[in-house]
Coordinates of C-alpha atoms and ligand atoms in Angstrom, one line a residue:
M1 CA 16.5 -134.8 -82.5
A2 CA 17.5 -133.7 -86.0
F3 CA 21.1 -133.3 -84.7
R4 CA 21.1 -136.9 -83.3
I5 CA 19.8 -138.3 -86.6
S6 CA 22.6 -136.4 -88.4
L7 CA 25.2 -137.8 -85.9
A8 CA 23.9 -141.3 -86.6
Y9 CA 24.2 -140.7 -90.4
L10 CA 27.7 -139.4 -89.8
K11 CA 28.8 -142.5 -87.9
L12 CA 27.2 -144.7 -90.6
L13 CA 28.9 -142.8 -93.4
L14 CA 32.3 -142.9 -91.7
T15 CA 32.2 -146.6 -90.8
H16 CA 31.1 -147.4 -94.3
G17 CA 33.8 -145.1 -95.7
V18 CA 36.5 -147.0 -93.8
L19 CA 35.0 -150.4 -95.0
L20 CA 35.0 -149.0 -98.5
F21 CA 38.6 -148.0 -98.4
V22 CA 39.8 -151.3 -96.9
G23 CA 37.8 -153.1 -99.5
F24 CA 39.2 -150.9 -102.3
F25 CA 42.8 -151.5 -101.0
L26 CA 42.4 -155.2 -100.9
I27 CA 40.8 -155.4 -104.4
F28 CA 43.5 -153.0 -105.8
M29 CA 46.4 -155.1 -104.3
Y30 CA 44.8 -158.4 -105.2
D31 CA 44.5 -157.3 -108.8
K32 CA 48.3 -156.5 -108.9
K33 CA 49.1 -159.8 -107.3
D34 CA 47.0 -161.5 -109.9
S35 CA 49.0 -160.1 -112.7
Y36 CA 52.2 -161.3 -111.0
E37 CA 50.7 -164.7 -110.6
D38 CA 50.2 -164.8 -114.4
M39 CA 54.0 -164.1 -114.7
S40 CA 54.7 -167.1 -112.4
E41 CA 52.5 -169.3 -114.6
A42 CA 54.3 -168.0 -117.7
V43 CA 57.7 -169.0 -116.2
I44 CA 56.5 -172.5 -115.4
H45 CA 55.0 -172.7 -118.9
N46 CA 58.3 -171.7 -120.4
M47 CA 60.1 -174.4 -118.4
E48 CA 57.8 -176.9 -119.9
A49 CA 58.5 -175.7 -123.4
N50 CA 62.3 -175.1 -123.1
Q51 CA 65.2 -176.6 -121.3
E52 CA 65.7 -175.6 -117.6
E53 CA 69.1 -174.2 -118.6
Q54 CA 67.4 -171.5 -120.6
L55 CA 65.6 -170.3 -117.4
S56 CA 65.6 -166.6 -117.1
N57 CA 63.6 -163.8 -115.5
P58 CA 62.2 -161.5 -118.1
Y59 CA 60.3 -159.5 -115.6
L60 CA 63.0 -158.5 -113.1
T61 CA 62.5 -154.8 -113.6
Q62 CA 58.8 -155.1 -112.8
G63 CA 59.4 -156.3 -109.2
F64 CA 59.2 -160.0 -110.0
S65 CA 61.9 -162.3 -108.6
M66 CA 62.2 -166.0 -108.1
Q67 CA 64.2 -168.9 -106.9
I68 CA 63.7 -172.4 -108.5
H69 CA 65.4 -175.7 -107.4
E70 CA 64.9 -179.3 -108.1
K71 CA 63.1 -180.9 -105.2
T72 CA 65.0 -184.1 -104.7
T73 CA 68.6 -183.0 -105.6
R74 CA 68.1 -179.4 -104.2
K75 CA 70.0 -178.3 -107.3
E76 CA 69.4 -174.5 -107.7
L77 CA 68.4 -173.6 -111.3
Y78 CA 67.8 -170.0 -110.8
N79 CA 67.8 -167.4 -108.0
D80 CA 67.4 -163.6 -108.2
L81 CA 65.3 -163.3 -105.0
V82 CA 65.3 -159.8 -103.6
Y83 CA 64.5 -161.1 -100.1
T84 CA 66.5 -164.2 -99.4
P85 CA 65.0 -167.2 -97.7
G86 CA 66.6 -166.0 -94.4
D87 CA 64.1 -163.1 -94.4
D88 CA 61.2 -165.6 -94.0
K89 CA 60.5 -164.5 -90.5
K90 CA 59.4 -161.1 -91.9
F91 CA 56.7 -162.9 -93.9
F92 CA 53.4 -163.5 -92.4
L93 CA 51.0 -165.6 -94.4
G94 CA 53.3 -165.1 -97.4
V95 CA 53.1 -161.3 -97.2
H96 CA 56.0 -159.1 -96.1
M97 CA 55.2 -155.6 -95.1
D98 CA 58.1 -153.4 -93.9
F99 CA 57.6 -149.7 -93.7
R100 CA 60.5 -148.9 -91.4
D101 CA 62.9 -147.6 -94.1
T102 CA 62.2 -144.8 -96.5
N103 CA 61.5 -147.3 -99.4
D104 CA 58.3 -148.7 -98.2
T105 CA 58.2 -152.4 -99.0
V106 CA 55.3 -154.7 -99.6
V107 CA 56.3 -158.1 -100.9
I108 CA 54.4 -161.3 -101.4
N109 CA 56.0 -164.8 -101.3
D110 CA 54.3 -167.3 -103.5
D111 CA 55.7 -170.8 -103.1
R112 CA 54.8 -173.4 -105.7
S113 CA 55.7 -177.1 -106.5
F114 CA 55.4 -178.2 -110.1
V115 CA 56.5 -181.1 -112.3
V116 CA 58.2 -180.7 -115.7
R117 CA 58.9 -183.8 -117.7
G118 CA 58.9 -186.1 -114.6
T119 CA 61.1 -183.9 -112.4
E120 CA 59.7 -182.2 -109.4
Y121 CA 60.6 -178.5 -108.8
V122 CA 60.0 -176.1 -106.0
G123 CA 59.7 -172.4 -106.9
R124 CA 59.5 -169.4 -104.7
F125 CA 58.1 -166.3 -106.6
Q126 CA 58.3 -162.9 -105.0
Y127 CA 56.1 -160.1 -106.1
N128 CA 57.1 -156.6 -105.0
L129 CA 53.9 -154.6 -104.6
T130 CA 55.5 -151.5 -103.1
D131 CA 54.9 -149.4 -106.2
S132 CA 51.2 -150.4 -106.2
Y133 CA 50.9 -149.7 -102.5
Q134 CA 52.4 -146.2 -102.9
Q135 CA 50.2 -145.6 -105.9
F136 CA 47.2 -146.6 -103.7
V137 CA 48.2 -144.3 -100.8
S138 CA 48.6 -141.3 -103.1
I139 CA 45.1 -141.9 -104.6
A140 CA 43.6 -142.8 -101.2
W141 CA 44.4 -139.4 -99.7
K142 CA 42.7 -137.6 -102.5
L143 CA 39.8 -140.1 -102.2
V144 CA 39.5 -139.5 -98.4
L145 CA 39.4 -135.8 -98.9
F146 CA 36.8 -136.1 -101.7
Y147 CA 34.8 -138.5 -99.5
L148 CA 34.9 -136.1 -96.5
V149 CA 33.5 -133.3 -98.7
V150 CA 30.7 -135.6 -99.9
V151 CA 29.9 -136.6 -96.3
A152 CA 29.8 -133.0 -95.2
L153 CA 27.4 -132.2 -98.1
I154 CA 25.2 -135.2 -97.3
I155 CA 25.1 -134.2 -93.6
R156 CA 24.2 -130.6 -94.4
K157 CA 21.4 -131.7 -96.8
G158 CA 20.3 -134.5 -94.5
K159 CA 20.0 -132.1 -91.6
R160 CA 17.7 -129.9 -93.5
S161 CA 15.5 -132.7 -94.7
D162 CA 15.5 -134.2 -91.2
V163 CA 14.1 -131.0 -89.9
R164 CA 11.4 -131.1 -92.6
L165 CA 10.8 -134.8 -92.0
L166 CA 10.5 -134.3 -88.2
E167 CA 8.1 -131.4 -88.5
P168 CA 5.0 -133.7 -88.6
I169 CA 6.3 -135.5 -85.4
R170 CA 6.7 -132.1 -83.7
I171 CA 3.1 -131.2 -84.6
M172 CA 1.9 -134.6 -83.5
S173 CA 3.6 -134.3 -80.1
A174 CA 2.2 -130.8 -79.6
T175 CA -1.3 -132.1 -80.4
A176 CA -0.8 -135.0 -78.1
N177 CA 0.3 -132.6 -75.3
R178 CA -2.9 -130.6 -75.8
L179 CA -5.1 -133.6 -75.5
T180 CA -7.4 -133.8 -72.4
V181 CA -10.8 -135.4 -71.7
N182 CA -12.4 -132.1 -72.5
N183 CA -11.1 -131.8 -76.1
L184 CA -10.9 -135.5 -76.8
H185 CA -13.7 -135.2 -79.3
S186 CA -12.2 -132.3 -81.3
E187 CA -8.4 -132.8 -81.2
R188 CA -6.9 -135.2 -83.7
L189 CA -3.4 -135.5 -85.2
N190 CA -3.2 -133.5 -88.4
I191 CA -2.2 -135.9 -91.3
E192 CA -2.2 -133.4 -94.1
G193 CA 1.2 -133.2 -95.8
T194 CA 2.4 -136.2 -93.8
K195 CA 3.9 -139.1 -95.8
N196 CA 4.1 -142.9 -95.7
E197 CA 4.9 -144.4 -92.3
L198 CA 4.2 -141.2 -90.4
K199 CA 0.8 -140.9 -92.0
D200 CA 0.1 -144.6 -91.1
L201 CA 1.2 -143.8 -87.5
A202 CA -1.0 -140.7 -87.3
N203 CA -3.9 -142.7 -88.6
V204 CA -3.4 -145.5 -86.1
I205 CA -3.1 -143.0 -83.2
N206 CA -6.3 -141.2 -84.4
A207 CA -8.2 -144.5 -84.6
M208 CA -6.9 -145.2 -81.1
L209 CA -8.2 -141.8 -79.9
D210 CA -11.6 -142.6 -81.5
R211 CA -11.8 -145.8 -79.5
I212 CA -10.7 -144.1 -76.3
E213 CA -13.3 -141.4 -76.9
T214 CA -16.1 -143.9 -77.5
S215 CA -15.2 -145.9 -74.4
Y216 CA -14.9 -142.7 -72.4
E217 CA -18.3 -141.5 -73.6
S218 CA -19.9 -144.9 -72.8
Q219 CA -18.3 -144.8 -69.3
K220 CA -19.7 -141.3 -68.8
Q221 CA -23.1 -142.5 -70.0
F222 CA -22.8 -145.5 -67.6
V223 CA -22.1 -143.3 -64.6
S224 CA -24.9 -140.9 -65.5
D225 CA -27.4 -143.7 -66.1
A226 CA -26.4 -145.4 -62.9
S227 CA -26.9 -142.1 -60.9
H228 CA -30.2 -141.6 -62.6
E229 CA -31.3 -145.2 -61.6
L230 CA -30.2 -144.6 -58.0
R231 CA -32.0 -141.3 -57.8
T232 CA -35.5 -142.8 -58.0
P233 CA -35.3 -145.3 -55.1
I234 CA -33.6 -142.7 -53.0
A235 CA -36.4 -140.2 -53.7
V236 CA -39.0 -142.8 -52.9
I237 CA -37.3 -143.7 -49.6
Q238 CA -37.0 -140.0 -48.7
G239 CA -40.7 -139.5 -49.5
Y240 CA -41.7 -142.3 -47.2
I241 CA -39.4 -141.1 -44.4
N242 CA -41.0 -137.6 -44.7
M243 CA -44.4 -139.2 -44.5
L244 CA -43.4 -141.3 -41.4
N245 CA -42.0 -138.1 -39.8
R246 CA -45.3 -136.4 -40.1
W247 CA -47.9 -139.1 -39.2
G248 CA -46.1 -142.5 -39.4
S249 CA -45.8 -143.3 -35.7
S250 CA -49.4 -142.7 -35.0
N251 CA -50.9 -144.3 -38.1
E252 CA -50.5 -148.1 -38.2
E253 CA -51.4 -148.3 -41.9
V254 CA -49.0 -145.6 -43.1
L255 CA -46.3 -147.2 -40.9
Q256 CA -46.8 -150.6 -42.5
E257 CA -46.9 -149.2 -46.1
S258 CA -43.8 -147.2 -45.5
I259 CA -41.8 -150.1 -44.1
E260 CA -42.8 -152.3 -47.1
A261 CA -42.0 -149.6 -49.6
I262 CA -38.6 -148.8 -48.0
Q263 CA -37.8 -152.5 -47.9
N264 CA -38.7 -152.9 -51.6
E265 CA -36.7 -149.9 -52.7
A266 CA -33.7 -151.0 -50.5
R267 CA -33.8 -154.4 -52.1
S268 CA -34.0 -152.9 -55.6
M269 CA -31.1 -150.6 -54.8
Q270 CA -29.0 -153.5 -53.5
D271 CA -29.8 -155.4 -56.7
L272 CA -28.9 -152.4 -58.8
V273 CA -25.6 -151.7 -56.9
E274 CA -24.6 -155.4 -57.1
K275 CA -25.2 -155.5 -60.9
L276 CA -23.4 -152.1 -61.3
L277 CA -20.4 -153.3 -59.4
F278 CA -20.3 -156.6 -61.4
L279 CA -20.5 -154.8 -64.7
S280 CA -18.0 -152.1 -63.9
R281 CA -15.4 -154.6 -62.5
H282 CA -15.6 -157.1 -65.3
D283 CA -15.6 -157.5 -69.0
K284 CA -15.6 -160.7 -70.8
K285 CA -11.8 -160.9 -70.7
T286 CA -11.3 -159.9 -67.0
L287 CA -14.2 -162.0 -65.6
K288 CA -12.6 -164.6 -63.4
L289 CA -14.3 -167.9 -63.8
T290 CA -13.8 -171.0 -61.8
K291 CA -14.5 -173.6 -64.5
K292 CA -15.3 -177.2 -63.7
R293 CA -17.0 -180.1 -65.5
F294 CA -20.6 -180.4 -64.5
N295 CA -24.0 -181.7 -65.8
M296 CA -26.2 -178.8 -66.8
R297 CA -29.4 -180.8 -66.4
P298 CA -29.7 -180.9 -62.6
L299 CA -28.8 -177.2 -62.4
V300 CA -31.7 -176.2 -64.8
E301 CA -34.1 -178.6 -63.1
D302 CA -33.4 -177.0 -59.8
M303 CA -34.1 -173.6 -61.3
V304 CA -37.4 -174.9 -62.8
R305 CA -38.4 -176.2 -59.4
E306 CA -37.6 -172.9 -57.7
T307 CA -39.5 -170.9 -60.3
K308 CA -42.6 -173.1 -60.0
L309 CA -42.5 -172.3 -56.3
V310 CA -42.2 -168.5 -56.6
A311 CA -44.3 -168.1 -59.7
G312 CA -47.1 -170.5 -59.1
N313 CA -49.6 -168.5 -61.2
R314 CA -47.5 -169.0 -64.4
I315 CA -47.7 -172.3 -66.3
I316 CA -44.2 -173.7 -66.4
H317 CA -43.2 -176.6 -68.7
N318 CA -39.9 -178.3 -69.0
P319 CA -40.6 -181.0 -71.7
V320 CA -37.0 -181.7 -72.7
M321 CA -34.3 -182.1 -70.0
E322 CA -31.2 -183.8 -71.4
D323 CA -27.9 -184.6 -69.7
V324 CA -25.2 -182.3 -71.1
I325 CA -21.7 -182.2 -69.5
I326 CA -20.2 -178.7 -69.9
Y327 CA -17.0 -177.1 -68.7
G328 CA -17.8 -173.8 -67.0
D329 CA -18.4 -171.7 -63.9
K330 CA -21.5 -173.3 -62.4
Q331 CA -22.4 -170.3 -60.2
A332 CA -21.9 -167.7 -62.9
L333 CA -23.9 -169.7 -65.4
K334 CA -26.7 -170.2 -62.8
Q335 CA -26.7 -166.4 -62.3
A336 CA -27.0 -165.8 -66.1
I337 CA -29.8 -168.4 -66.7
R338 CA -31.6 -167.1 -63.7
I339 CA -31.8 -163.6 -65.3
F340 CA -33.6 -165.1 -68.4
I341 CA -36.0 -167.1 -66.2
D342 CA -36.7 -164.1 -64.0
N343 CA -37.4 -162.0 -67.0
A344 CA -39.8 -164.6 -68.4
V345 CA -41.7 -164.4 -65.1
K346 CA -41.5 -160.6 -65.0
Y347 CA -42.7 -160.0 -68.5
T348 CA -45.7 -162.5 -68.4
K349 CA -49.1 -162.3 -66.7
D350 CA -50.9 -164.8 -64.6
G351 CA -51.8 -167.9 -66.7
D352 CA -49.1 -167.3 -69.3
E353 CA -46.8 -170.1 -70.2
I354 CA -43.1 -170.4 -69.7
T355 CA -41.1 -173.2 -71.4
I356 CA -37.6 -174.2 -70.3
L357 CA -35.5 -176.7 -72.3
C358 CA -32.1 -178.1 -71.7
Q359 CA -30.8 -179.9 -74.7
K360 CA -27.7 -181.5 -76.1
I361 CA -27.5 -180.5 -79.8
N362 CA -24.3 -181.3 -81.8
E363 CA -22.5 -181.8 -78.6
D364 CA -23.3 -178.2 -77.5
C365 CA -25.5 -177.4 -74.5
V366 CA -28.6 -175.5 -75.6
I367 CA -30.9 -173.9 -73.0
T368 CA -34.1 -172.3 -74.2
I369 CA -36.4 -170.0 -72.2
S370 CA -39.6 -169.1 -74.0
D371 CA -42.6 -167.3 -72.7
T372 CA -46.0 -166.2 -74.0
G373 CA -45.6 -162.7 -72.4
I374 CA -45.5 -159.1 -73.6
G375 CA -42.9 -159.7 -76.3
M376 CA -40.7 -157.1 -77.9
T377 CA -40.6 -155.0 -81.0
K378 CA -37.7 -155.2 -83.5
K379 CA -36.2 -152.0 -82.1
D380 CA -36.2 -153.5 -78.6
I381 CA -34.5 -156.7 -79.7
D382 CA -31.7 -154.6 -81.2
H383 CA -31.1 -152.8 -77.9
I384 CA -32.0 -155.1 -75.0
F385 CA -28.3 -156.1 -74.3
N386 CA -27.3 -152.4 -74.0
R387 CA -26.8 -151.3 -70.4
F388 CA -29.9 -149.6 -68.9
Y389 CA -32.0 -150.3 -71.9
R390 CA -35.7 -151.0 -71.1
S391 CA -38.4 -151.0 -73.7
D392 CA -40.9 -148.1 -73.6
H393 CA -43.9 -150.3 -72.9
V394 CA -42.1 -152.0 -70.0
R395 CA -41.3 -148.5 -68.5
N396 CA -44.9 -147.4 -69.0
Q397 CA -46.3 -150.5 -67.3
N398 CA -44.1 -149.8 -64.2
I399 CA -42.5 -153.2 -64.2
S400 CA -39.5 -153.2 -61.9
G401 CA -36.0 -153.5 -63.2
H402 CA -33.0 -151.5 -64.2
G403 CA -32.1 -152.7 -67.7
L404 CA -28.8 -154.4 -66.5
G405 CA -29.8 -158.1 -66.3
L406 CA -29.3 -159.0 -69.9
S407 CA -26.0 -157.1 -70.2
L408 CA -24.7 -159.1 -67.2
A409 CA -26.0 -162.4 -68.6
K410 CA -24.4 -161.7 -72.0
L411 CA -21.1 -161.0 -70.3
I412 CA -21.1 -164.3 -68.5
I413 CA -22.3 -166.3 -71.6
L414 CA -19.6 -164.6 -73.8
A415 CA -16.9 -165.4 -71.2
H416 CA -17.9 -169.0 -71.8
T417 CA -17.7 -168.4 -75.6
G418 CA -21.4 -169.0 -75.8
K419 CA -24.1 -167.3 -77.9
I420 CA -27.5 -165.9 -77.2
K421 CA -30.3 -165.9 -79.9
V422 CA -33.5 -163.9 -79.4
R423 CA -36.8 -164.4 -81.1
S424 CA -39.8 -162.3 -80.1
Q425 CA -43.1 -161.0 -81.3
F426 CA -44.7 -158.0 -79.8
K427 CA -47.5 -159.0 -77.4
K428 CA -47.1 -162.7 -78.3
G429 CA -44.0 -163.7 -76.4
S430 CA -40.2 -164.2 -76.5
S431 CA -37.6 -166.9 -76.7
F432 CA -34.0 -166.7 -75.6
I433 CA -31.8 -169.5 -76.9
I434 CA -28.4 -169.9 -75.1
T435 CA -25.8 -172.1 -76.8
L436 CA -22.7 -173.1 -74.8
P437 CA -20.2 -174.8 -77.0
K438 CA -19.0 -178.4 -76.6
R439 CA -17.0 -178.8 -73.4
R440 CA -13.3 -178.2 -73.5
F441 CA -10.8 -179.7 -71.1
Ligands
LIG501 P1 -34.7 -155.4 -66.8 O1 -35.5 -156.6 -66.9 O2 -34.2 -155.2 -65.4 O3 -35.4 -154.2 -67.4 P2 -32.9 -156.7 -68.6 O4 -31.6 -156.3 -69.1 O5 -33.0 -158.0 -68.0 O6 -33.4 -155.6 -67.6 O7 -33.9 -156.6 -69.8 C1 -33.8 -155.5 -70.7 C2 -35.1 -155.3 -71.4 O8 -35.4 -156.3 -72.3 C3 -36.3 -155.3 -70.5 O9 -36.6 -154.1 -69.9 C4 -37.4 -155.7 -71.4 O10 -37.8 -154.5 -72.2 C5 -36.7 -156.6 -72.4 N1 -37.0 -158.0 -72.1 C6 -36.1 -158.8 -71.5 N2 -36.6 -160.1 -71.4 C7 -37.9 -160.0 -71.9 C8 -39.0 -161.0 -72.0 N3 -38.8 -162.2 -71.6 N4 -40.1 -160.6 -72.6 C9 -40.2 -159.3 -73.0 N5 -39.2 -158.3 -72.9 C10 -38.1 -158.7 -72.3

């Protein structure tokens, strides 16, 4: 890893080195050309000040040559060109570079038209940059050597600091390799001595491990609670089967009691298994809903009618039933509302009252299920939506149930972006207020 990083550095340094030298070469040559251009300007300036006859090249020795003629008459006023116009083909974009002979040659052609006292002139100025080029080459070799030494030093130093920099990653991957479900609670990435981004990364991974641990623990708890819940009905069924084995066939009463008890337990187990499957397969994101527009009122009215039939000894009111069009999964919402109504029946006594409302409030659909039953303590309200939670007084009173209904109902309501509000007073009664937001199409 450290080696690969060093290699990447090396490539970077070398490509940038080449760019640097090319840049340096161009700037160096351009600077020289610039000073020759000043000479061309001076010649033109002189022509303006003096007569053309006095035209001369004061810079000949410095590699500056020129040819000037009148544009219209083609009369030549001056010519000391080193490379004659016939050599034009050797020039590309005004630059002639010929390294074939021993005297390396770099020459630039600079063609200009100018007017002096009404006469148009054409001038060709040639700048010989061979000296500058050779000067550059001799400096460049020294610079290249110096640069290579610097690169070597950087790589050596970089390799050492890479190893130091990568040490936390090595420790992190070793820790990650050791991680299993058995040490998930104790193993975390060590962030001591780690800096900046690596520290952030380690923190993010540790937070992720915390979340995985929490979810793993809750899954474990779920499986253990589910097994516990299943154990009771199985034990009851086994008990009755043993009883039947001993005297069941001869005793009509025992036979009847056993069949009823086994039927009840089987029904309870079926209900439990269905709820368990539903909860373990879905969460509010994966729950597949078949949403449609429908009026909530007839659905709630149907449920009120059904409840009146099966719980005739409870007083059931439905004073407000309003039409509310909502966009949702009719079956799933029916299943959720049924859980609240069944609970209201389950946790009330004969003669208690149950009130069911279906209202349209601020375009939202609000369904309220209130009862005058056993109510809940503050502690219960905080936990009733947790899987398998049942309040102590419910357990003590032997009221049937597994503590999964409300978790399931909540999942469905949340999948519809709804809310559930709970109000309750111990021994006085409870109210569940479900708000389903304004329909969306
Ligand atoms: P279950 O009813 O099967 O126990 P739920 O998830 O439906 O499971 O309810 C969880 C707990 O919430 C119940 O055990 C009970 O303690 C409490 N609860 C729910 N609804 C009511 C209610 N209407 N009145 C009093 N307690 C309630």
